[in-house]
CSV table of C-alpha atoms in Angstrom, one decimal:
chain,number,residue,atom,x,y,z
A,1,UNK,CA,97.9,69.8,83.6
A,2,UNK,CA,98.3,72.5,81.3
A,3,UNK,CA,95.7,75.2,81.3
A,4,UNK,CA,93.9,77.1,78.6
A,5,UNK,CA,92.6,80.5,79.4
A,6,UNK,CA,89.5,81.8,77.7
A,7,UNK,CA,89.5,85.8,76.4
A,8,UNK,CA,88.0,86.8,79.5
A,9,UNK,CA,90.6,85.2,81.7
A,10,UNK,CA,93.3,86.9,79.7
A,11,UNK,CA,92.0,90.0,80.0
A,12,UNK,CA,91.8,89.7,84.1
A,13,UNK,CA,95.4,88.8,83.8
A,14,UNK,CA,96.3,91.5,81.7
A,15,UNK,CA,94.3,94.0,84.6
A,16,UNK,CA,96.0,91.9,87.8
A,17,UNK,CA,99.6,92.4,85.2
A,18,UNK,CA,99.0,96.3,84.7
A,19,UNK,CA,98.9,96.1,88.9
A,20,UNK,CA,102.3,94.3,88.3
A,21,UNK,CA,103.7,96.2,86.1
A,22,UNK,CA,102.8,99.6,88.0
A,23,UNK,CA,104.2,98.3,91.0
A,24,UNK,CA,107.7,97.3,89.5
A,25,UNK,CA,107.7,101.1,88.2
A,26,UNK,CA,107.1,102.2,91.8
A,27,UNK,CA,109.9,100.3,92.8
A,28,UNK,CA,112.0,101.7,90.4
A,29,UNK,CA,111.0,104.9,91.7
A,30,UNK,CA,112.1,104.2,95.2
A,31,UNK,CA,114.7,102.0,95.5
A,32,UNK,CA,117.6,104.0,96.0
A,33,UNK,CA,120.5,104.1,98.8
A,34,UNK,CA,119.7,103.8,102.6
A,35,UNK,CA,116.6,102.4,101.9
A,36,UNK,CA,115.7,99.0,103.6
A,37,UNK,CA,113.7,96.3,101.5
A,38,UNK,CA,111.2,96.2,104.1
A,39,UNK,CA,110.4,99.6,103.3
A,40,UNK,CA,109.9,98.6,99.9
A,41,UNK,CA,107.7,95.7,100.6
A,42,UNK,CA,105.5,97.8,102.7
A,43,UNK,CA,105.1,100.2,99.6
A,44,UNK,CA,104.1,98.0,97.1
A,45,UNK,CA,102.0,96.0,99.5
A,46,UNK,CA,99.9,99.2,99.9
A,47,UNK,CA,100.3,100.2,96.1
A,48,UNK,CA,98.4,96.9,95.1
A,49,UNK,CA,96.2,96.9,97.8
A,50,UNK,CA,94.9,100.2,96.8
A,51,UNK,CA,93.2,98.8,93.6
A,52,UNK,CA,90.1,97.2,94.4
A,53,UNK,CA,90.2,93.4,94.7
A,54,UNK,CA,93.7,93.0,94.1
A,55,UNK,CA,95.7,91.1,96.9
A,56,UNK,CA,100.0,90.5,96.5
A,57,UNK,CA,100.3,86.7,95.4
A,58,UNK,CA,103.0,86.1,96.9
A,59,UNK,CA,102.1,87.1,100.7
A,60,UNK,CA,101.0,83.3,102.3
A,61,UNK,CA,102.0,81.6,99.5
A,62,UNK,CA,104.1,78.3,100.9
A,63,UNK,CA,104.7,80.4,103.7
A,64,UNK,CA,106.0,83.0,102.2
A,65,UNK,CA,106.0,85.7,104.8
A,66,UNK,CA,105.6,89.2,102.6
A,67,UNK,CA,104.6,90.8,99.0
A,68,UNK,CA,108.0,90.8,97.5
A,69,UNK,CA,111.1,88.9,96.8
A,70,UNK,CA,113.8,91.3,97.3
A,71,UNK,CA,117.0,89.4,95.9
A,72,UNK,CA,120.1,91.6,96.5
A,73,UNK,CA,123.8,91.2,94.4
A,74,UNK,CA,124.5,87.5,94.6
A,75,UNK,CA,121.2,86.5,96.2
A,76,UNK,CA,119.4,85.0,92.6
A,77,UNK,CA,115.6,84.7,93.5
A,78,UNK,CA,113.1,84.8,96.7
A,79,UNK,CA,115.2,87.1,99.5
A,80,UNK,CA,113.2,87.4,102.2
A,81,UNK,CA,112.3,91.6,103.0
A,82,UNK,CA,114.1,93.1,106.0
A,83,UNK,CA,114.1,96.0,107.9
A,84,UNK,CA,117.9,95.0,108.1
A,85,UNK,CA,118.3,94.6,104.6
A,86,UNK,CA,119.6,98.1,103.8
A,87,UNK,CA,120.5,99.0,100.3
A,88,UNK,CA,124.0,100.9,99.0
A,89,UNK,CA,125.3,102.6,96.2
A,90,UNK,CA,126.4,99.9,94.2
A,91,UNK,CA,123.6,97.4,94.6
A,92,UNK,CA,121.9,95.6,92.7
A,93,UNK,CA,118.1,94.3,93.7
A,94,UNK,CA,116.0,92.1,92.1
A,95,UNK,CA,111.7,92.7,92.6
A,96,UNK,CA,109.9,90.0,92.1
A,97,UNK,CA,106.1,90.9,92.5
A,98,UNK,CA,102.8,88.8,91.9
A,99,UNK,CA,99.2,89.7,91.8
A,100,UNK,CA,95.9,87.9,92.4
A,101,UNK,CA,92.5,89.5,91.1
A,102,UNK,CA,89.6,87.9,90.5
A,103,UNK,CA,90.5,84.7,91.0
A,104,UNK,CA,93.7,84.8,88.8
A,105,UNK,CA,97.6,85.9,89.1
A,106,UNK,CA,99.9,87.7,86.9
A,107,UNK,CA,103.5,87.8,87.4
A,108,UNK,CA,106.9,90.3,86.9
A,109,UNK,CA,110.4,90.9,88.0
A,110,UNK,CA,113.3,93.3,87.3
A,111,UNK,CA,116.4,94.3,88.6
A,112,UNK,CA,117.6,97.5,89.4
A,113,UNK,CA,120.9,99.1,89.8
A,114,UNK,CA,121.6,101.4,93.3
A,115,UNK,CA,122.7,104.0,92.2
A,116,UNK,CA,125.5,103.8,89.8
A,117,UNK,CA,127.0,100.1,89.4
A,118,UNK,CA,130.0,98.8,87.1
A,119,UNK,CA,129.9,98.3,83.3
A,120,UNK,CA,130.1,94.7,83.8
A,121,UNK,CA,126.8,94.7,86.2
A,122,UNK,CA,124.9,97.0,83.6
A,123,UNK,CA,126.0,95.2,81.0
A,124,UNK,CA,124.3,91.6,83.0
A,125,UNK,CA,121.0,93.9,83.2
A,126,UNK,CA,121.2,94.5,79.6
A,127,UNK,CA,121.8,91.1,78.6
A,128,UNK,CA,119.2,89.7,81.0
A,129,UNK,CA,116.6,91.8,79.5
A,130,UNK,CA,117.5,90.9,75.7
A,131,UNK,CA,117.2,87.1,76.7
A,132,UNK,CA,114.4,87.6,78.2
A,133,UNK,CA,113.3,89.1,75.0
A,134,UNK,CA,114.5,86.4,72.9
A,135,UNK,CA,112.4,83.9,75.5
A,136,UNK,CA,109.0,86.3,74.6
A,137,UNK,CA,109.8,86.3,70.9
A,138,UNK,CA,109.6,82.1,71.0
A,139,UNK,CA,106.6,81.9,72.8
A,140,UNK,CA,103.9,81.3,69.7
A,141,UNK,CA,101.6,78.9,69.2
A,142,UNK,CA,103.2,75.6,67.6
A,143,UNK,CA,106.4,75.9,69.0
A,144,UNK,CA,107.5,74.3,72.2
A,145,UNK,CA,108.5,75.2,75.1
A,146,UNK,CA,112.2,74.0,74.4
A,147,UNK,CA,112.3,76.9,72.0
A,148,UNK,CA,111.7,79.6,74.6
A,149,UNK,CA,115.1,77.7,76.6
A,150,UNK,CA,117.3,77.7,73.8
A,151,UNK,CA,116.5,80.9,73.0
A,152,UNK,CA,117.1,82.6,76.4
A,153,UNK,CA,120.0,80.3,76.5
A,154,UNK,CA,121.7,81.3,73.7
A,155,UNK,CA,121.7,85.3,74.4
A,156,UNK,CA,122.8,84.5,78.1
A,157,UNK,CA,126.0,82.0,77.6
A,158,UNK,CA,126.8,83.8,74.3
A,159,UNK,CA,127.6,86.9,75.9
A,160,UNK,CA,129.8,85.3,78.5
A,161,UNK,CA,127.1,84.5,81.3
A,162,UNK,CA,125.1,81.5,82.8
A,163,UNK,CA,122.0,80.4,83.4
A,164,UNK,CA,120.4,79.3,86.5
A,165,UNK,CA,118.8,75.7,85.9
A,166,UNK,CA,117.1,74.5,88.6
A,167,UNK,CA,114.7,77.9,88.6
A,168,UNK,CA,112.0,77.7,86.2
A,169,UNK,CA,109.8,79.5,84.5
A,170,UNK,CA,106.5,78.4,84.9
A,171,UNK,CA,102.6,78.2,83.6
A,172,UNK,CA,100.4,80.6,85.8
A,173,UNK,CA,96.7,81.6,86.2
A,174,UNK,CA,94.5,80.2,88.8
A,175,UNK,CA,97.5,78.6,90.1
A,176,UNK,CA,100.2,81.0,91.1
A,177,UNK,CA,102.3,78.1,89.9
A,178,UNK,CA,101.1,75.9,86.7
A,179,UNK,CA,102.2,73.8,84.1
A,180,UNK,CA,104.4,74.0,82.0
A,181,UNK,CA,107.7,74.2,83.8
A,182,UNK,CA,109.7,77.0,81.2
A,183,UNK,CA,113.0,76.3,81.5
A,184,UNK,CA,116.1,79.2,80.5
A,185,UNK,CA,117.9,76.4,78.3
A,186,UNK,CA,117.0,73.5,76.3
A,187,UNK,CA,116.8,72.3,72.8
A,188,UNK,CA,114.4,73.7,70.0
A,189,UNK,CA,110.8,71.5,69.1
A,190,UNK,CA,111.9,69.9,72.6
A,191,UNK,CA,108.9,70.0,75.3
A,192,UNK,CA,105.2,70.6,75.5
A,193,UNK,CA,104.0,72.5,72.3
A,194,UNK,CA,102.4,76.1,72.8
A,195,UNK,CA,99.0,76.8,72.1
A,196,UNK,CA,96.8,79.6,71.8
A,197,UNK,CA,95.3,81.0,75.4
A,198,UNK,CA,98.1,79.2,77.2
A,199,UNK,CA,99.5,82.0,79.8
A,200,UNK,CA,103.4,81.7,81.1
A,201,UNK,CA,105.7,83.7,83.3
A,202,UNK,CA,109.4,83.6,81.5
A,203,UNK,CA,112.3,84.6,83.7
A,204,UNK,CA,116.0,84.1,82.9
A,205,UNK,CA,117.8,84.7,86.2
A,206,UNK,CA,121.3,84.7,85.2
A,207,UNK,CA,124.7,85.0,86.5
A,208,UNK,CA,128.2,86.8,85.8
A,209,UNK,CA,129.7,83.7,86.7
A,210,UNK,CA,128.7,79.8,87.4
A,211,UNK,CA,125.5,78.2,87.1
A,212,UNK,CA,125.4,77.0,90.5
A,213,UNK,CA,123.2,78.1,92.8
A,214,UNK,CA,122.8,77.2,97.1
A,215,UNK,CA,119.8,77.8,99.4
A,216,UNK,CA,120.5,79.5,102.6
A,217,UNK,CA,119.4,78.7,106.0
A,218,UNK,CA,116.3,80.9,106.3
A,219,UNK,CA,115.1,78.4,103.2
A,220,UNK,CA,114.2,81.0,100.6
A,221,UNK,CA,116.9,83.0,99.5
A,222,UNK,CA,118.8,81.4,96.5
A,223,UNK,CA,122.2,82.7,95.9
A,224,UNK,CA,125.0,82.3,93.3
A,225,UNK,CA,126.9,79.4,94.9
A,226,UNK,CA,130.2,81.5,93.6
A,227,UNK,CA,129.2,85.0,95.1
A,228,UNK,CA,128.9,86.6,91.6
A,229,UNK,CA,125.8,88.8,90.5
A,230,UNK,CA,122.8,87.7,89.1
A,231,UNK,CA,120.2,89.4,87.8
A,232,UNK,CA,116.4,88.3,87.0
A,233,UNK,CA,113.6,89.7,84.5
A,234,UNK,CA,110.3,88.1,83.7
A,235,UNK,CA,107.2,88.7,82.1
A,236,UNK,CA,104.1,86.8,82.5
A,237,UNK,CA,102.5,86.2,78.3
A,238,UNK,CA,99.7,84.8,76.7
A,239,UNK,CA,100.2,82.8,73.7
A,240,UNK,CA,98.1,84.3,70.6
A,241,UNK,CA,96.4,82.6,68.1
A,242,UNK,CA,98.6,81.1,65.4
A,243,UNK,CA,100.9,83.6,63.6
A,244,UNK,CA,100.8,86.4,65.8
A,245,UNK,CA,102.8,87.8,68.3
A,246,UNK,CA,102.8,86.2,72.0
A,247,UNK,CA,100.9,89.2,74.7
A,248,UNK,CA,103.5,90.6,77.0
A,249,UNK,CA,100.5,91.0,80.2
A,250,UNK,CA,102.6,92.7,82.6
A,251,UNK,CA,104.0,95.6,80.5
């Protein structure tokens, strides 16, 4: 069932997404060569547990055994942190970080380069982030959900890239994981409609090279299924009232 938040629950969301966001920035700040992603997990962990009343979402959730996913080069979404997990010049890492406070979660990821990287892997950053900004720029009240696909779709695949399909965006408040499912493709006035107070997490996670992706035997990590790069942004947003802009909560 899909959720409407009330102005008060948005604005908790926006306070757990400023947590978010602040804690991506760290990581920014500290990734960096020779450092191990358990190192970073242990940072942010502290970071968000240093603001009163905020806990990492992700920590227990299914199972899931710390704060962040910590997705390295071909690894697409939910690597597992490691003390053994030590990152080179060259890299890339994706941080995917959520946030419970007061009873309700925001949501974020980005991808970093280590160091410096290739023109091909900045250039899958880059494009990442602009379909993830054509995904935001969809997400107003009376369009659907198929809209925010097509458009995160269309930036991806049109500058040579795919999309991962079988990982979704997805609705988010109470729930770390709500309804709608957001696809990163589809077909426009195709899926639920949008409406005001409805609060989503958008996150292309897209490749250099195929689509196809492969679980490995820990059961988290996703990887490319070709060994190519893939990078992932997101945003958790409110939808606004009719004619205005959707509210980016985890800038």
């Amino acid at each position: 069932m899909i959720t409407i938040k009330s102005a008060r629950e948005i604005e908790t969301m926006a306070a757990a997404g400023r947590i978010v966001a602040e804690t991506l920035a760290l990581m920014g700040r500290t990734v960096r060569p020779g450092i191990s992603t358990k190192e970073l997990d242990r940072v942010a962990e502290e970071f968000i547990r240093s603001h009163p009343g905020a806990v990492p979402s992700f920590k227990g959730l299914y199972d899931f055994p710390a704060t962040l996913c910590t997705s390295i080069n071909h690894e697409v979404v939910h690597g597992i942190p490691s003390a053994k997990r030590v990152l080179r010049a060259g890299d890339l890492i994706s941080v995917d970080v959520g946030v419970h406070l007061n009873g309700l979660h925001a949501d974020s990821a980005a991808t970093f380069p280590v160091g410096d990287v290739s023109p091909e892997t900045r250039r899958l950053l880059l494009v990442t982030q602009d379909a993830l900004a054509a995904g935001i720029a969809q997400a107003r009240a009376g369009n659907h959900v198929g809209d925010i696909g097509h458009a995160v779709q269309t930036v991806a695949e049109g500058a040579g890239f795919s999309v991962v399909r079988e990982m979704v965006g997805h609705g988010i408040g109470a729930s770390f994981h709500e309804e709608p499912q957001v696809p990163n493709y589809g077909k426009p006035k195709r899926g639920p409609r949008l409406a005001p107070g409805m609060t989503i997490a958008i996150e292309p996670m897209v490749n250099i090279g195929a689509a196809d992706i492969r679980t490995l035997p820990d059961k988290w990590t996703v990887v490319t299924a070709d060994g190519t790069l893939s990078a992932h942004f997101e945003h958790t947003v409110a939808i606004a009232e009719s004619g205005s802009a959707p509210r980016i909560l985890t800038r």
